[in-house]
PDB file of C-alpha atoms in Angstrom:
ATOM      1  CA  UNK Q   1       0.000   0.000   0.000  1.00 40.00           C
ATOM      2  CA  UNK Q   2       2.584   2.587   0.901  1.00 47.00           C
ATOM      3  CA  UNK Q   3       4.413   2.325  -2.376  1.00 45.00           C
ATOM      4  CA  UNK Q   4       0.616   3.452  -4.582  1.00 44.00           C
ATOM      5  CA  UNK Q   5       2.037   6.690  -5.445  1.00 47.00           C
ATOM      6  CA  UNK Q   6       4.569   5.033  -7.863  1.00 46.00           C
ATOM      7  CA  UNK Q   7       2.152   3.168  -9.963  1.00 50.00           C
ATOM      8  CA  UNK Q   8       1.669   5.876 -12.445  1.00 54.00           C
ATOM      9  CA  UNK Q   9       4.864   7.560 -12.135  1.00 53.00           C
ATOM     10  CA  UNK Q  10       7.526   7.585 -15.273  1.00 57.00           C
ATOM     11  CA  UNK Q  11      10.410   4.509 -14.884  1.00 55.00           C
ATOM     12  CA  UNK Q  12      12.750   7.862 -14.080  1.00 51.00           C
ATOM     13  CA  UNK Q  13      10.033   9.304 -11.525  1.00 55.00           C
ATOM     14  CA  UNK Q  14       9.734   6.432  -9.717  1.00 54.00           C
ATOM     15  CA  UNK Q  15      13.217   5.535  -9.213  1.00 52.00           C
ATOM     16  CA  UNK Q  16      13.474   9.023  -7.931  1.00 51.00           C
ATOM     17  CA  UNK Q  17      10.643   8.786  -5.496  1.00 56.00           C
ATOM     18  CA  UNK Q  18      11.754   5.563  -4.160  1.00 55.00           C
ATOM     19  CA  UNK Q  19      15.162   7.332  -3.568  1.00 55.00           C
ATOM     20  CA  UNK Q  20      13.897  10.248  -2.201  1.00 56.00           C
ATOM     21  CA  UNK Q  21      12.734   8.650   1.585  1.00 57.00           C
ATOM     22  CA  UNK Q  22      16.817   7.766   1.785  1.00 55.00           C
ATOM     23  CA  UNK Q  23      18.047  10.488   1.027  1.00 55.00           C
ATOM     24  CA  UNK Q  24      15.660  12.640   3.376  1.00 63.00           C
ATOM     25  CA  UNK Q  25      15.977  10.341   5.986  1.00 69.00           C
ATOM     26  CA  UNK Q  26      19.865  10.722   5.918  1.00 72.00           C
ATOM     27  CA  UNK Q  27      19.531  14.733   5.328  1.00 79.00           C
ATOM     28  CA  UNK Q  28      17.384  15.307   8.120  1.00 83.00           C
ATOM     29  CA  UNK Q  29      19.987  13.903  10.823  1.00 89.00           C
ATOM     30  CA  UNK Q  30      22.930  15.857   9.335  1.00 90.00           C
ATOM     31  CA  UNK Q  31      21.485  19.723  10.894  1.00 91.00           C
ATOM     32  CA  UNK Q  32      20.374  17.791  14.196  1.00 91.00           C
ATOM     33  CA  UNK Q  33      24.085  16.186  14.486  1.00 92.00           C
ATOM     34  CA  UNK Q  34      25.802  19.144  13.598  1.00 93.00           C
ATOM     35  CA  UNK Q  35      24.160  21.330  16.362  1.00 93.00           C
ATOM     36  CA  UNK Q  36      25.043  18.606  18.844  1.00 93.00           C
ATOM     37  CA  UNK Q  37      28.796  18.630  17.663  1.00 94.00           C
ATOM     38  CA  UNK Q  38      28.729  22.305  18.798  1.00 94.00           C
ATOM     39  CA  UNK Q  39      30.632  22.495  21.865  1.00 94.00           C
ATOM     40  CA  UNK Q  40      28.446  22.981  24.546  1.00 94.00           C
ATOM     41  CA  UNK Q  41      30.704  26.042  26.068  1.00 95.00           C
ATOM     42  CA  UNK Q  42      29.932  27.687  23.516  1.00 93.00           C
ATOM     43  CA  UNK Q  43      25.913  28.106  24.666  1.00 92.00           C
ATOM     44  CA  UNK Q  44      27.275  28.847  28.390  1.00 95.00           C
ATOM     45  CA  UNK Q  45      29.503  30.927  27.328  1.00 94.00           C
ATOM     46  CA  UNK Q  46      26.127  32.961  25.443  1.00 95.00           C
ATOM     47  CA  UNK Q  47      24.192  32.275  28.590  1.00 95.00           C
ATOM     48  CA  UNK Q  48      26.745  33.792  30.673  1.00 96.00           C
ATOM     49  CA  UNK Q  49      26.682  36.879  28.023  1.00 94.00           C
ATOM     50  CA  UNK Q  50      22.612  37.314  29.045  1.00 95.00           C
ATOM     51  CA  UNK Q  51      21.605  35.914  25.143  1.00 95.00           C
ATOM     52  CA  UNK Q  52      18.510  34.524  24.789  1.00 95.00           C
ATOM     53  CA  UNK Q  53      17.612  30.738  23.500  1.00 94.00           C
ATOM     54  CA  UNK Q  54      16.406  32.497  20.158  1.00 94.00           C
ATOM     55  CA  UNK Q  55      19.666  34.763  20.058  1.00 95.00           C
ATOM     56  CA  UNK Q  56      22.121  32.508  21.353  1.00 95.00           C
ATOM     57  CA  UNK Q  57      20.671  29.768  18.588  1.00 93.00           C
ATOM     58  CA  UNK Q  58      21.176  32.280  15.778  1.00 93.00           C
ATOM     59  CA  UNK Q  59      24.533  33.612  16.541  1.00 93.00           C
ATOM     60  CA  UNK Q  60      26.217  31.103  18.219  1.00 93.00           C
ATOM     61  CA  UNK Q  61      25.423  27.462  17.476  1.00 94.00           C
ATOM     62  CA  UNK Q  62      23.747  27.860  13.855  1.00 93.00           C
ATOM     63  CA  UNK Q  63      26.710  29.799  12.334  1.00 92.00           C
ATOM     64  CA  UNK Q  64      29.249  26.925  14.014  1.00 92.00           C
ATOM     65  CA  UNK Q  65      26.687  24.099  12.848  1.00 94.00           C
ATOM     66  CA  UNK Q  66      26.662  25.123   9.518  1.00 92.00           C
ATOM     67  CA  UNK Q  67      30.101  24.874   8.956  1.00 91.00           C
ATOM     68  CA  UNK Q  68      29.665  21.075  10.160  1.00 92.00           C
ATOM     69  CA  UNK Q  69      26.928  20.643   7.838  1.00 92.00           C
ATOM     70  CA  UNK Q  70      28.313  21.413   4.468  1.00 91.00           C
ATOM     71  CA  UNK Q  71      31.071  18.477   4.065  1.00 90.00           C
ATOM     72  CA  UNK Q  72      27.945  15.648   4.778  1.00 91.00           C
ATOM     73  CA  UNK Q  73      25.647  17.376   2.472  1.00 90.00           C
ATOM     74  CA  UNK Q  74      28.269  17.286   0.123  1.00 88.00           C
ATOM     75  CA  UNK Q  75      28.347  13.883   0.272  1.00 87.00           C
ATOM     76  CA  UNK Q  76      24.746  12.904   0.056  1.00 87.00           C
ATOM     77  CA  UNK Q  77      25.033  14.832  -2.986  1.00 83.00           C
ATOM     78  CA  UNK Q  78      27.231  12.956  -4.478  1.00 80.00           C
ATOM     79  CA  UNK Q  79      25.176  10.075  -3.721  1.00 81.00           C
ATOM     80  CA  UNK Q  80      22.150  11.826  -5.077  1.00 78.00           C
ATOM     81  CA  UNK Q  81      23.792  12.406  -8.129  1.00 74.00           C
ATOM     82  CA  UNK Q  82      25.045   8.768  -8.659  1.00 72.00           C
ATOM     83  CA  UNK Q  83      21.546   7.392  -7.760  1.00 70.00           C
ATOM     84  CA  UNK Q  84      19.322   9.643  -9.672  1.00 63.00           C
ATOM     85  CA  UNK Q  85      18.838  10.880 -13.071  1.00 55.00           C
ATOM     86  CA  UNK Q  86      21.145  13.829 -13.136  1.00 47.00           C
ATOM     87  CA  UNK Q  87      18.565  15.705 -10.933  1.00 48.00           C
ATOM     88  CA  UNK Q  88      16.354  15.408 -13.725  1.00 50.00           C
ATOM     89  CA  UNK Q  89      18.191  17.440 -16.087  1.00 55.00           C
ATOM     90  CA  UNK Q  90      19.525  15.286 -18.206  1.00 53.00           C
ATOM     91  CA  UNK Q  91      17.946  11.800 -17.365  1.00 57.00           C
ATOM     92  CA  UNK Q  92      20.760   8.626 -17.374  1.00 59.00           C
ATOM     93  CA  UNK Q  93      18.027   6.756 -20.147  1.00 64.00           C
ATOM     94  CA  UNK Q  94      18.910   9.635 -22.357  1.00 71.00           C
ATOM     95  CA  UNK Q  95      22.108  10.124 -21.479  1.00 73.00           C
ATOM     96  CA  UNK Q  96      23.431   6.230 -21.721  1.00 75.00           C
ATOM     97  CA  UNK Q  97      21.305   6.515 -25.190  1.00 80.00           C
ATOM     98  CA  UNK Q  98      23.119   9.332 -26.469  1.00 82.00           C
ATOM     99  CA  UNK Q  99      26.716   7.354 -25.684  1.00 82.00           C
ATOM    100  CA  UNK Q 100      25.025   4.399 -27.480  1.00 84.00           C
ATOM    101  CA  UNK Q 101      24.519   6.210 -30.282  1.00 87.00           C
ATOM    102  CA  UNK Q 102      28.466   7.523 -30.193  1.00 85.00           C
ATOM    103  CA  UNK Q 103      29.390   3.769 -29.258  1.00 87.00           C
ATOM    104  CA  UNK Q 104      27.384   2.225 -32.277  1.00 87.00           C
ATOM    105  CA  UNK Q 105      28.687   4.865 -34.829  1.00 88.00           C
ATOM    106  CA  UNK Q 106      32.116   4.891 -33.872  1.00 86.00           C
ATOM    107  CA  UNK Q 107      32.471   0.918 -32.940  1.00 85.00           C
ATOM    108  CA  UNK Q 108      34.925   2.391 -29.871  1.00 85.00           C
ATOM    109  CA  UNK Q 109      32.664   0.211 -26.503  1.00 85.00           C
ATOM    110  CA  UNK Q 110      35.699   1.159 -23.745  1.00 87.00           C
ATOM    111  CA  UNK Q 111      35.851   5.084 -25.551  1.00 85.00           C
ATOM    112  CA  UNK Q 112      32.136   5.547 -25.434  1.00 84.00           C
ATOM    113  CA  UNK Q 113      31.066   4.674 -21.508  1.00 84.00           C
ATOM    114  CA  UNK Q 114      34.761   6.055 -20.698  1.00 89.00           C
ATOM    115  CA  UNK Q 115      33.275   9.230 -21.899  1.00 86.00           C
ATOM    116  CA  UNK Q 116      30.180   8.447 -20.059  1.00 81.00           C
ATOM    117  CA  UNK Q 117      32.214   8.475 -16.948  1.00 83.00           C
ATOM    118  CA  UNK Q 118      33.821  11.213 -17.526  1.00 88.00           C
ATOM    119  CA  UNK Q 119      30.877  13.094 -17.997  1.00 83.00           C
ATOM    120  CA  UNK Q 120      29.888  12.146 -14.514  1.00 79.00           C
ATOM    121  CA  UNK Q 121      32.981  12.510 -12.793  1.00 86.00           C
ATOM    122  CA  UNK Q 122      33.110  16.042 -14.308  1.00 87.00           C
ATOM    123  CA  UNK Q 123      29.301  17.046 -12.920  1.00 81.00           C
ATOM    124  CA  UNK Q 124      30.568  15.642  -9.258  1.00 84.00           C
ATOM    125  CA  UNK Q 125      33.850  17.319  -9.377  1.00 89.00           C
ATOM    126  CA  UNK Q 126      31.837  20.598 -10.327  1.00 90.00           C
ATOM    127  CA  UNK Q 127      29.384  20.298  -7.606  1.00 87.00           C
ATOM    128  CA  UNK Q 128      32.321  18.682  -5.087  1.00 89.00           C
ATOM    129  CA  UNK Q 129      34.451  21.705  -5.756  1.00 92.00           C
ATOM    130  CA  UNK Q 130      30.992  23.913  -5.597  1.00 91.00           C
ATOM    131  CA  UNK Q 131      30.877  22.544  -1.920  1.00 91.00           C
ATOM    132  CA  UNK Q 132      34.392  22.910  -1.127  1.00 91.00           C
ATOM    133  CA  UNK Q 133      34.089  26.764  -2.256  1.00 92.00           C
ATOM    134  CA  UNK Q 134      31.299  27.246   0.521  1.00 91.00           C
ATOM    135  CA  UNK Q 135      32.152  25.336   2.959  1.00 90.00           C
ATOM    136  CA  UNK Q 136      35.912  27.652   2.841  1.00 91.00           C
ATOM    137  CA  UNK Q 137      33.937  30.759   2.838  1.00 91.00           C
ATOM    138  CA  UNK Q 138      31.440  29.732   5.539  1.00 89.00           C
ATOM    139  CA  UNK Q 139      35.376  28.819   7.808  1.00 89.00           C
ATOM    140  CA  UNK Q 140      36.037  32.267   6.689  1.00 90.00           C
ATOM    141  CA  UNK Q 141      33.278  33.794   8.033  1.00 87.00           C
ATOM    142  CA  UNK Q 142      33.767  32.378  11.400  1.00 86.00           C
ATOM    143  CA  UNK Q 143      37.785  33.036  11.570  1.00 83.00           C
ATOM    144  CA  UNK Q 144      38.219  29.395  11.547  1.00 76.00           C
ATOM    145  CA  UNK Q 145      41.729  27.751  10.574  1.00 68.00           C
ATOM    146  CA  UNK Q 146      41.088  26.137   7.174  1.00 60.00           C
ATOM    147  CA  UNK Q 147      39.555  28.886   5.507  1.00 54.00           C
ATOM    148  CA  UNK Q 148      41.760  29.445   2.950  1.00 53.00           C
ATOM    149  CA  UNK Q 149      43.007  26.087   1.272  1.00 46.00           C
TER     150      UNK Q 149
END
């Protein structure tokens, strides 16, 4: 019963959907853990400033949390990317057609899915290096060592 809502759902829809409780599952503990990392003198030391539960949660443990955050969202997604199509921009059906195509007019198998690899290495190194840029600026903004690597 719980798995209805794929019945009329596209082959590339549905593997997405049946993705999707994974991956949200695994992105919803990374904010909780990384506000738990947070040193707890760090809240005292807010407390013993006089800040709030709002204030002290806005300037103190978010901004230290969300450097934690950013190196295990970049890997779910990575993982995202490997297990879905290409966030639906270019779908892996068309994609694996398209180097099909190459591989049947050219006769070069290993060339044609080495290309395909490449392809994908190149679209996680983009958004691995996309990561890597924020996560630097976020260390930046807090005067943490590391900022600048």
């Amino acid at each position: 019963m719980p798995f209805l809502f794929l019945a009329r759902a596209s082959s590339s829809d549905r593997h997405f959907r049946a993705r999707s409780p994974h991956g949200s599952s695994n992105g919803r503990s990374i904010p909780s853990s990384a506000v738990a990392a947070v040193p707890a003198a760090q809240s005292e030391a807010a407390i013993a400033l006089g800040m709030g539960p709002g204030l002290r949660l806005r300037r103190v443990v978010l901004p230290q949390a969300y450097v934690l955050m950013i190196p295990p969202f970049k890997n779910l997604l990575v993982q995202l990317l490997k297990s879905t199509p290409l966030l639906s921009l270019v779908t892996v059906a068309d994609l694996t057609f398209q180097i099909d195509q190459l591989r049947s007019a050219t006769g070069g198998t290993a060339a044609a899915y080495l290309l395909l690899l490449l392809l994908y290495f190149g679209v996680a190194a983009l958004l691995g290096a996309g990561m890597n840029a924020l996560e630097r600026t976020a260390k930046e903004r807090l005067g943490e060592e590391g900022g600048k690597a």
